[in-house]
Short mmCIF file of C-alpha atoms and ligand atoms in Angstrom, two decimals:
data_model
loop_
_atom_site.label_atom_id
_atom_site.label_comp_id
_atom_site.label_asym_id
_atom_site.label_seq_id
_atom_site.Cartn_x
_atom_site.Cartn_y
_atom_site.Cartn_z
CA MET A 21 -33.28 32.67 -19.57
CA LYS A 22 -32.77 30.20 -22.36
CA ALA A 23 -29.17 29.69 -21.22
CA LEU A 24 -30.35 29.08 -17.72
CA ALA A 25 -32.86 26.49 -18.85
CA PHE A 26 -30.09 24.75 -20.73
CA LEU A 27 -27.93 24.73 -17.64
CA LEU A 28 -30.72 23.45 -15.45
CA ALA A 29 -31.29 20.64 -17.91
CA ILE A 30 -27.63 19.69 -17.63
CA TYR A 31 -27.86 20.00 -13.87
CA VAL A 32 -30.61 17.43 -13.84
CA ASP A 33 -29.08 15.09 -16.38
CA PHE A 34 -25.44 15.12 -15.45
CA ALA A 35 -25.31 16.34 -11.90
CA ALA A 36 -22.34 14.65 -10.25
CA THR A 37 -22.75 11.53 -12.31
CA ALA A 38 -19.56 10.02 -10.92
CA TYR A 39 -20.23 10.12 -7.22
CA VAL A 40 -23.98 9.83 -6.64
CA ILE A 41 -25.32 6.91 -4.72
CA ARG A 42 -29.10 6.69 -4.79
CA ARG A 43 -30.38 6.08 -1.31
CA LYS A 44 -32.05 8.23 1.31
CA PRO A 45 -29.27 10.23 2.97
CA SER A 46 -28.76 10.28 6.73
CA LEU A 47 -27.44 13.26 8.68
CA SER A 48 -23.88 11.98 8.37
CA ASP A 49 -24.37 11.52 4.64
CA LEU A 50 -25.44 15.16 4.38
CA SER A 51 -22.28 16.28 6.13
CA PHE A 52 -20.33 13.97 3.82
CA ASN A 53 -21.97 15.72 0.86
CA GLY A 54 -21.16 19.12 2.34
CA ARG A 55 -17.52 18.24 2.85
CA GLN A 56 -17.32 16.72 -0.60
CA ALA A 57 -18.66 20.01 -2.05
CA VAL A 58 -15.94 21.94 -0.20
CA VAL A 59 -13.32 19.55 -1.57
CA LEU A 60 -14.65 19.90 -5.12
CA ASN A 61 -14.88 23.69 -5.06
CA ASP A 62 -11.27 23.70 -3.95
CA ARG A 63 -10.30 21.24 -6.65
CA PHE A 64 -12.09 23.18 -9.41
CA LYS A 65 -9.80 26.16 -8.76
CA SER A 66 -7.06 24.33 -10.70
CA PHE A 67 -9.33 23.28 -13.58
CA ASN A 68 -9.14 24.78 -17.06
CA THR A 69 -10.38 23.68 -20.49
CA SER A 70 -7.27 21.53 -20.94
CA THR A 71 -8.03 19.47 -17.82
CA PRO A 72 -8.62 15.88 -18.95
CA CYS A 73 -12.15 14.66 -18.22
CA THR A 74 -14.59 11.82 -18.84
CA ASN A 75 -17.62 12.41 -21.03
CA GLY A 76 -20.61 13.63 -19.05
CA GLU A 77 -18.46 14.83 -16.12
CA THR A 78 -19.39 18.26 -14.82
CA ALA A 79 -17.06 20.79 -13.23
CA CYS A 80 -16.59 24.49 -12.66
CA ILE A 81 -13.99 26.20 -14.77
CA GLY A 82 -13.16 29.78 -13.95
CA GLY A 83 -16.67 30.29 -12.58
CA SER A 84 -18.33 28.85 -15.69
CA PHE A 85 -20.18 25.58 -15.96
CA GLY A 86 -18.13 22.87 -17.67
CA LEU A 87 -19.52 19.73 -19.23
CA CYS A 88 -17.10 17.14 -20.58
CA VAL A 89 -17.78 16.34 -24.23
CA HIS A 90 -15.34 14.16 -26.22
CA GLY A 91 -12.80 14.25 -23.39
CA ARG A 92 -12.66 18.04 -23.09
CA PHE A 93 -14.62 20.50 -20.99
CA SER A 94 -17.10 22.52 -22.97
CA VAL A 95 -17.83 25.72 -21.01
CA ALA A 96 -21.09 27.68 -20.62
CA ARG A 97 -21.02 30.98 -18.80
CA CYS A 98 -23.28 31.25 -15.75
CA PRO A 99 -26.05 33.90 -15.69
CA THR A 100 -24.91 37.23 -14.25
CA THR A 101 -24.70 37.43 -10.44
CA THR A 102 -24.15 33.67 -10.35
CA SER A 103 -21.12 31.50 -10.60
CA CYS A 104 -20.49 27.79 -10.89
CA PHE A 105 -20.18 25.78 -7.67
CA ALA A 106 -20.24 22.21 -6.42
CA LEU A 107 -23.24 21.83 -4.15
CA PRO A 108 -24.21 19.09 -1.69
CA LEU A 109 -27.19 16.97 -2.76
CA THR A 110 -29.99 16.69 -0.23
CA ASP A 111 -31.86 13.71 -1.64
CA SER A 112 -28.95 11.34 -2.37
CA ILE A 113 -25.33 10.87 -1.40
CA GLY A 114 -23.18 13.01 -3.66
CA THR A 115 -22.77 16.45 -5.09
CA SER A 116 -24.00 18.39 -8.07
CA VAL A 117 -22.43 21.17 -10.09
CA ALA A 118 -24.58 24.20 -10.86
CA CYS A 119 -24.75 27.97 -11.34
CA THR A 120 -25.90 29.83 -8.30
CA THR A 121 -24.93 32.72 -6.07
CA GLU A 122 -22.02 32.34 -3.72
CA ARG A 123 -24.39 33.07 -0.83
CA ASP A 124 -26.63 30.14 -1.87
CA MET A 125 -23.59 27.86 -2.19
CA ILE A 126 -22.44 28.74 1.32
CA ALA A 127 -25.96 28.34 2.75
CA ARG A 128 -26.38 24.92 1.16
CA ILE A 129 -23.02 23.66 2.42
CA GLU A 130 -23.49 25.09 5.91
CA ALA A 131 -26.93 23.50 6.09
CA THR A 132 -25.10 20.14 6.09
CA GLY A 133 -23.22 21.16 9.24
CA VAL A 134 -19.95 21.79 7.41
CA SER A 135 -18.13 25.11 7.45
CA VAL A 136 -16.99 26.30 4.01
CA SER A 137 -14.10 28.04 5.65
CA ASP A 138 -12.64 24.64 6.64
CA ILE A 139 -9.38 24.60 4.84
CA HIS A 140 -9.21 21.50 2.79
CA ASP A 141 -5.92 19.69 3.18
CA PRO A 142 -6.23 16.25 1.58
CA GLN A 143 -3.61 14.86 3.97
CA THR A 144 -5.60 15.80 7.08
CA SER A 145 -9.14 15.61 5.70
CA PRO A 146 -11.26 12.67 6.92
CA LEU A 147 -12.78 12.45 3.41
CA LEU A 148 -11.82 10.65 0.29
CA ASP A 149 -10.64 13.22 -2.24
CA PRO A 150 -12.36 12.49 -5.56
CA ARG A 151 -8.93 12.64 -7.30
CA VAL A 152 -7.87 9.40 -5.57
CA PHE A 153 -11.14 7.55 -6.08
CA SER A 154 -10.25 4.35 -7.91
CA PRO A 155 -13.10 3.83 -10.41
CA ASN A 156 -12.11 0.26 -11.26
CA SER A 157 -13.02 -0.76 -7.73
CA LEU A 158 -16.65 -0.58 -8.85
CA ASP A 159 -16.02 -3.47 -11.27
CA ASP A 160 -15.91 -7.04 -9.94
CA GLY A 161 -13.76 -8.17 -12.88
CA GLN A 162 -16.17 -10.88 -14.08
CA SER A 163 -16.64 -10.37 -17.80
CA ASP A 164 -19.18 -12.41 -19.76
CA TYR A 165 -16.53 -15.16 -19.99
CA PRO A 166 -14.57 -15.19 -16.73
CA GLU A 167 -11.63 -17.53 -16.31
CA VAL A 168 -12.74 -20.82 -14.73
CA GLY A 169 -12.60 -20.52 -10.96
CA GLN A 170 -11.99 -16.78 -11.02
CA SER A 171 -13.75 -15.03 -8.14
CA PRO A 172 -15.60 -11.75 -8.41
CA SER A 173 -13.57 -9.03 -6.72
CA ARG A 174 -15.09 -7.13 -3.87
CA THR A 175 -16.10 -3.66 -5.05
CA SER A 176 -16.30 -0.32 -3.29
CA PRO A 177 -17.53 3.18 -4.09
CA ASN A 178 -15.10 4.70 -1.55
CA ASN A 179 -11.77 2.87 -1.94
CA PHE A 180 -12.71 0.59 0.99
CA ILE A 181 -11.83 3.37 3.43
CA ASN A 182 -14.18 1.95 6.09
CA TRP A 183 -13.80 -1.70 5.15
CA CYS A 184 -12.31 -2.75 8.50
CA LEU A 185 -15.77 -2.15 9.98
CA THR A 186 -16.77 -5.38 8.22
CA VAL A 187 -13.94 -7.37 9.82
CA ASN A 188 -14.57 -8.48 13.36
CA LYS A 189 -11.01 -7.79 14.51
CA PRO A 190 -9.20 -4.89 16.15
CA LEU A 191 -7.53 -2.34 13.91
CA THR A 192 -3.85 -3.08 13.37
CA ALA A 193 -3.13 0.50 14.53
CA GLY A 194 0.62 0.04 14.29
CA ARG A 195 0.68 -3.11 16.40
CA GLN A 196 1.78 -6.66 15.76
CA LEU A 197 -1.34 -8.40 16.97
CA LYS A 198 -0.74 -12.15 17.03
CA ASN A 199 -4.45 -12.97 16.90
CA GLY A 200 -4.86 -10.95 13.72
CA SER A 201 -6.13 -7.45 13.01
CA CYS A 202 -7.45 -5.30 10.16
CA SER A 203 -5.22 -2.70 8.54
CA PRO A 204 -6.94 0.32 6.97
CA THR A 205 -3.66 1.71 5.52
CA PRO A 206 -3.54 2.01 1.72
CA MET A 207 -0.85 0.08 -0.12
CA GLY A 208 0.81 3.21 -1.43
CA ASP A 209 3.55 4.03 -3.92
CA ILE A 210 4.38 1.18 -6.27
CA PRO A 211 7.72 1.29 -8.12
CA ALA A 212 8.25 0.95 -11.86
CA PHE A 213 8.84 -2.45 -13.49
CA THR A 214 12.51 -1.51 -13.87
CA ASN A 215 12.83 -0.94 -10.10
CA MET A 216 11.46 -4.17 -8.64
CA PRO A 217 13.51 -5.25 -5.63
CA SER A 218 15.63 -8.39 -5.56
CA SER A 219 18.15 -10.05 -3.25
CA LYS A 220 20.81 -12.79 -3.17
CA PHE A 221 22.84 -14.22 -0.32
CA GLN A 222 26.57 -13.83 -0.74
CA SER A 223 27.45 -15.85 2.36
CA PRO A 224 26.99 -18.56 3.28
CA LEU A 225 26.66 -19.92 -0.24
CA ASN A 226 23.82 -22.22 -1.11
CA ASN A 227 24.68 -25.83 -0.06
CA ALA A 228 27.48 -24.58 2.18
CA GLU A 229 28.61 -26.75 5.07
CA ILE A 230 29.53 -24.79 8.12
CA ALA A 231 30.76 -25.65 11.61
CA ALA A 232 28.25 -26.10 14.44
CA ASN A 233 28.10 -23.62 17.28
CA THR A 234 30.51 -21.27 15.51
CA THR A 235 29.71 -17.63 14.89
CA PHE A 236 29.19 -16.81 11.21
CA VAL A 237 28.00 -13.81 9.27
CA VAL A 238 25.14 -13.85 6.78
CA THR A 239 25.53 -11.31 3.98
CA LEU A 240 22.77 -10.37 1.60
CA ALA A 241 23.22 -8.32 -1.58
CA VAL A 242 20.13 -6.26 -2.43
CA ALA A 243 19.13 -4.50 -5.62
CA HIS A 244 16.46 -1.85 -6.06
CA LEU A 245 15.66 -1.40 -2.42
CA GLU A 246 16.49 1.99 -0.91
CA THR A 247 17.78 0.45 2.33
CA GLY A 248 18.13 2.03 5.75
CA HIS A 249 14.42 2.86 6.16
CA PHE A 250 12.65 1.19 9.06
CA VAL A 251 10.12 2.54 11.53
CA ASN A 252 9.29 1.55 15.11
CA ALA A 253 7.92 -1.99 14.71
CA SER A 254 5.85 -1.87 17.89
CA SER A 255 4.07 1.43 17.28
CA ASN A 256 4.02 1.78 13.46
CA PHE A 257 3.70 -1.71 12.04
CA TYR A 258 1.83 -1.50 8.67
CA SER A 259 0.68 1.98 9.70
CA ALA A 260 1.88 3.96 6.64
CA PRO A 261 1.86 3.20 2.93
CA GLN A 262 4.84 1.89 0.95
CA GLU A 263 7.01 4.75 -0.31
CA VAL A 264 9.34 5.04 -3.30
CA GLY A 265 12.46 7.19 -3.05
CA ALA A 266 13.83 9.74 -5.52
CA GLY A 267 15.83 7.01 -7.28
CA GLY A 268 12.63 5.06 -7.99
CA ASP A 269 13.31 2.25 -5.48
CA ILE A 270 11.07 1.23 -2.57
CA LYS A 271 12.25 2.67 0.74
CA GLY A 272 12.68 -0.20 3.15
CA HIS A 273 14.87 -2.75 4.79
CA SER A 274 15.39 -6.49 4.73
CA HIS A 275 15.66 -9.32 7.24
CA VAL A 276 17.28 -12.72 7.59
CA VAL A 277 15.32 -15.64 8.93
CA ILE A 278 16.76 -19.11 9.52
CA GLU A 279 14.53 -22.13 9.92
CA LYS A 280 15.63 -25.64 10.82
CA LEU A 281 14.55 -28.38 8.41
CA ALA A 282 14.09 -32.10 9.07
CA SER A 283 16.33 -32.84 6.07
CA MET A 284 17.49 -31.35 2.80
CA THR A 285 14.69 -33.23 1.10
CA GLN A 286 11.92 -32.10 3.45
CA THR A 287 8.69 -31.67 1.49
CA THR A 288 6.29 -30.55 4.23
CA PRO A 289 5.79 -26.79 4.56
CA THR A 290 7.70 -25.23 7.43
CA ASP A 291 5.97 -23.75 10.49
CA PRO A 292 6.44 -19.96 10.20
CA THR A 293 5.94 -19.55 13.95
CA LYS A 294 9.19 -21.48 14.52
CA PHE A 295 12.60 -20.20 13.47
CA VAL A 296 16.05 -20.36 15.03
CA PHE A 297 17.31 -16.91 14.02
CA PHE A 298 15.70 -13.66 12.90
CA LYS A 299 17.36 -10.30 12.39
CA GLY A 300 16.36 -7.01 10.76
CA LEU A 301 18.97 -5.65 8.33
CA ASN A 302 18.33 -2.05 9.16
CA LEU A 303 21.43 -0.28 7.94
CA ALA A 304 21.77 1.33 4.51
CA GLY A 305 23.90 -0.44 1.94
CA ASP A 306 23.92 -2.69 -1.13
CA VAL A 307 25.26 -5.57 0.95
CA LEU A 308 23.62 -6.10 4.33
CA SER A 309 24.86 -8.41 7.06
CA ALA A 310 23.84 -10.10 10.28
CA GLU A 311 26.05 -12.02 12.69
CA VAL A 312 24.71 -15.36 13.89
CA THR A 313 26.47 -15.31 17.22
CA ASN A 314 27.56 -18.78 18.40
CA GLY A 315 26.25 -20.25 15.15
CA LEU A 316 23.72 -23.08 14.88
CA ASP A 317 23.53 -26.61 16.17
CA GLU A 318 24.03 -29.55 13.82
CA GLY A 319 21.33 -29.91 11.19
CA VAL A 320 20.10 -28.56 7.91
CA TYR A 321 18.65 -25.08 7.60
CA ARG A 322 16.86 -22.76 5.21
CA ILE A 323 18.06 -19.16 5.21
CA ALA A 324 15.67 -16.64 3.67
CA SER A 325 15.56 -12.92 3.14
CA VAL A 326 12.36 -10.97 3.92
CA MET A 327 12.32 -7.76 1.88
CA THR A 328 9.97 -5.12 3.31
CA ALA A 329 9.00 -1.48 3.00
CA ALA A 330 9.78 0.89 5.89
CA ASN A 331 6.60 0.03 7.82
CA HIS A 332 7.45 -3.68 7.63
CA GLN A 333 4.88 -4.63 4.97
CA PRO A 334 6.14 -6.96 2.22
CA VAL A 335 7.42 -5.05 -0.81
CA LEU A 336 4.83 -4.45 -3.51
CA SER A 337 5.74 -4.67 -7.21
CA PRO A 338 3.90 -3.10 -10.16
CA VAL A 339 3.12 -6.41 -11.91
CA ALA A 340 2.00 -9.87 -10.83
CA GLN A 341 4.63 -11.77 -12.80
CA HIS A 342 8.10 -11.05 -11.54
CA GLY A 343 11.08 -12.82 -10.02
CA SER A 344 11.17 -13.31 -6.28
CA ALA A 345 12.27 -10.34 -4.18
CA ASP A 346 13.54 -12.80 -1.60
CA ASP A 347 16.37 -15.32 -1.72
CA MET A 348 16.43 -18.73 -0.07
CA ILE A 349 19.48 -20.88 0.48
CA TYR A 350 20.00 -24.21 2.18
CA ILE A 351 22.97 -25.04 4.39
CA SER A 352 24.26 -27.97 6.44
CA VAL A 353 25.70 -27.38 9.86
CA LYS A 354 28.08 -30.10 10.99
CA ALA A 355 29.97 -30.94 14.15
CA VAL A 356 33.63 -30.10 13.93
CA THR A 357 35.94 -33.14 13.90
CA THR A 358 38.94 -32.91 16.07
CA ILE A 359 41.99 -33.77 14.07
CA PRO A 360 44.54 -35.33 16.46
CA ALA A 361 47.81 -33.45 16.66
CA MET A 362 50.49 -35.18 14.58
CA GLU A 363 53.32 -36.82 16.49
CA GLY A 364 56.25 -34.47 17.06
CA ASN A 365 54.84 -31.95 14.58
CA GLY A 366 53.45 -29.41 17.02
CA THR A 367 50.83 -28.12 14.57
CA PRO A 368 47.71 -27.16 16.52
CA ASN A 369 44.44 -28.84 15.71
CA ASN A 370 42.58 -26.88 13.05
CA CYS A 371 39.17 -26.64 14.57
CA SER A 372 37.59 -24.89 11.58
CA SER A 373 37.94 -27.83 9.21
CA ILE A 374 34.69 -29.61 8.50
CA PRO A 375 34.18 -33.18 7.37
CA THR A 376 32.76 -33.58 3.91
C1 NAG B 403 -4.36 24.38 -17.54
O1 NAG B 403 -3.88 23.88 -16.32
C2 NAG B 403 -2.67 23.16 -16.42
C3 NAG B 403 -2.37 22.54 -15.09
O2 NAG B 403 -2.68 23.39 -14.03
C4 NAG B 403 -1.58 24.10 -16.94
O3 NAG B 403 -0.37 23.39 -17.07
C5 NAG B 403 -1.99 24.66 -18.27
O4 NAG B 403 -1.04 25.59 -18.70
C6 NAG B 403 -3.37 25.32 -18.18
N1 NAG B 403 -3.81 25.66 -19.54
C7 NAG B 403 -4.39 26.80 -19.82
C8 NAG B 403 -4.84 26.94 -21.23
O5 NAG B 403 -4.51 27.69 -18.99
C1 NAG B 404 -5.68 -14.73 21.25
O1 NAG B 404 -6.54 -15.85 20.99
C2 NAG B 404 -6.37 -16.86 21.98
C3 NAG B 404 -7.20 -18.09 21.51
O2 NAG B 404 -8.47 -17.70 21.12
C4 NAG B 404 -6.87 -16.33 23.32
O3 NAG B 404 -6.71 -17.31 24.32
C5 NAG B 404 -6.03 -15.10 23.69
O4 NAG B 404 -6.49 -14.53 24.88
C6 NAG B 404 -6.06 -14.07 22.58
N1 NAG B 404 -5.09 -13.04 22.90
C7 NAG B 404 -5.40 -11.77 22.81
C8 NAG B 404 -4.29 -10.80 23.11
O5 NAG B 404 -6.48 -11.36 22.45
C1 NAG B 405 8.37 2.51 19.89
O1 NAG B 405 7.14 3.09 20.22
C2 NAG B 405 6.67 2.67 21.49
C3 NAG B 405 5.24 3.20 21.63
O2 NAG B 405 5.21 4.57 21.36
C4 NAG B 405 7.60 3.22 22.54
O3 NAG B 405 7.16 2.79 23.82
C5 NAG B 405 8.99 2.68 22.28
O4 NAG B 405 9.91 3.23 23.17
C6 NAG B 405 9.43 3.00 20.87
N1 NAG B 405 10.66 2.34 20.60
C7 NAG B 405 11.68 2.95 20.03
C8 NAG B 405 12.90 2.13 19.83
O5 NAG B 405 11.60 4.10 19.65
C1 NAG B 406 25.96 -26.91 20.10
O1 NAG B 406 25.53 -26.24 21.25
C2 NAG B 406 24.37 -26.77 21.86
C3 NAG B 406 23.96 -25.84 22.97
O2 NAG B 406 25.03 -25.54 23.77
C4 NAG B 406 24.68 -28.19 22.33
O3 NAG B 406 23.53 -28.77 22.90
C5 NAG B 406 25.11 -29.01 21.14
O4 NAG B 406 25.52 -30.30 21.55
C6 NAG B 406 26.28 -28.34 20.42
N1 NAG B 406 26.51 -29.09 19.20
C7 NAG B 406 27.72 -29.41 18.77
C8 NAG B 406 27.79 -30.21 17.51
O5 NAG B 406 28.74 -29.11 19.37
C1 NAG B 407 42.51 -23.97 9.15
O1 NAG B 407 41.61 -24.20 8.03
C2 NAG B 407 41.22 -23.07 7.39
C3 NAG B 407 40.11 -23.40 6.35
O2 NAG B 407 40.49 -24.54 5.62
C4 NAG B 407 42.44 -22.40 6.75
O3 NAG B 407 42.04 -21.17 6.11
C5 NAG B 407 43.46 -22.07 7.85
O4 NAG B 407 44.64 -21.57 7.28
C6 NAG B 407 43.80 -23.33 8.64
N1 NAG B 407 44.64 -22.97 9.80
C7 NAG B 407 45.70 -23.67 10.17
C8 NAG B 407 46.39 -23.18 11.41
O5 NAG B 407 46.06 -24.66 9.59
#
């Protein structure tokens, strides 16, 4: 009985320290707690005394009660006829870990309206699995001496999974909604520092002068982008996280966009709603190309790459400070001069020569 008293004391002191939110639970909170308990009991099956933990964390380890002390689980055997289980709380949002009978565990979970036999697959579960809870999202980043002008970050106890409810806009839901939308998709797999994507135009060259109204091909060399990955842009826009391939590079594709400038020395920002050419570079390869059929009219232009992941979101790098993933070059497009045929020579006019 002494052991049980010890366990009950732990139960009170440390019960589910990580995930408890103190407010009166509603019916949906209780079902949340029930589901969370199912998830945890499933998760505990893979726990042993070598599982890394944070001090004060409780878990079940091989049916015994585990309390994390100095970064390792210290295990206390449950009284006979009982075993260790995660249980739904009834007075707060969260779960506790305690020794009880299996029958009691099932009764407590089923009292929340959740069936323990629900097979927990994290990829189909509507719940946040505690293993992907991002604890830093509880910290607004403002130390005692924040950088001047630095804003407190928004914080969330559930990875912002329902955040779009706070945005008065439709869900993006795979669509390109011109009036704006809210995307609930997580950002996803971020590559290593050594695999940050980059690109450079190979043709035209920066400052090139090319002939007006004449077909030309834009070629773009890309590094550290696993090209050839693009999804349906009308049904799956932003609808899945960024992914990294076996080689460590982001799976995605690039684009070419050409905007007309007022002059080479234009200093006003361009209008992103206006461009003269846009093409997805969807094929796989280290050098991607797009034909600008019939070319461009006279003027000066900016040609840019737009490197994206497969679901068309901009590529995400692991650090804030890095070189640009995109390239930008500036070209002049000039009218072709007609060189008169030389007397008696018979050489045809060379219509591809451009005045300099
Ligand atoms: C503990 O679990 C880990 C991961 O499942 C496993 O690699 C390790 O061998 C286990 N250790 C013991 C002592 O069972
Ligand atoms: C987008 O917003 C404009 C201006 O408010 C409105 O006229 C238009 O109907 C909206 N379009 C859609 C698809 O909601
Ligand atoms: C993209 O998805 C939409 C909506 O499901 C569908 O109508 C369209 O045919 C698809 N386009 C392609 C190219 O698969
Ligand atoms: C290029 O083509 C456009 C559209 O046909 C035409 O208006 C323009 O005058 C042409 N420019 C040159 C330099 O030939
Ligand atoms: C026309 O000019 C281009 C570029 O300078 C050159 O490569 C080509 O040989 C010339 N063609 C003729 C027929 O002179």
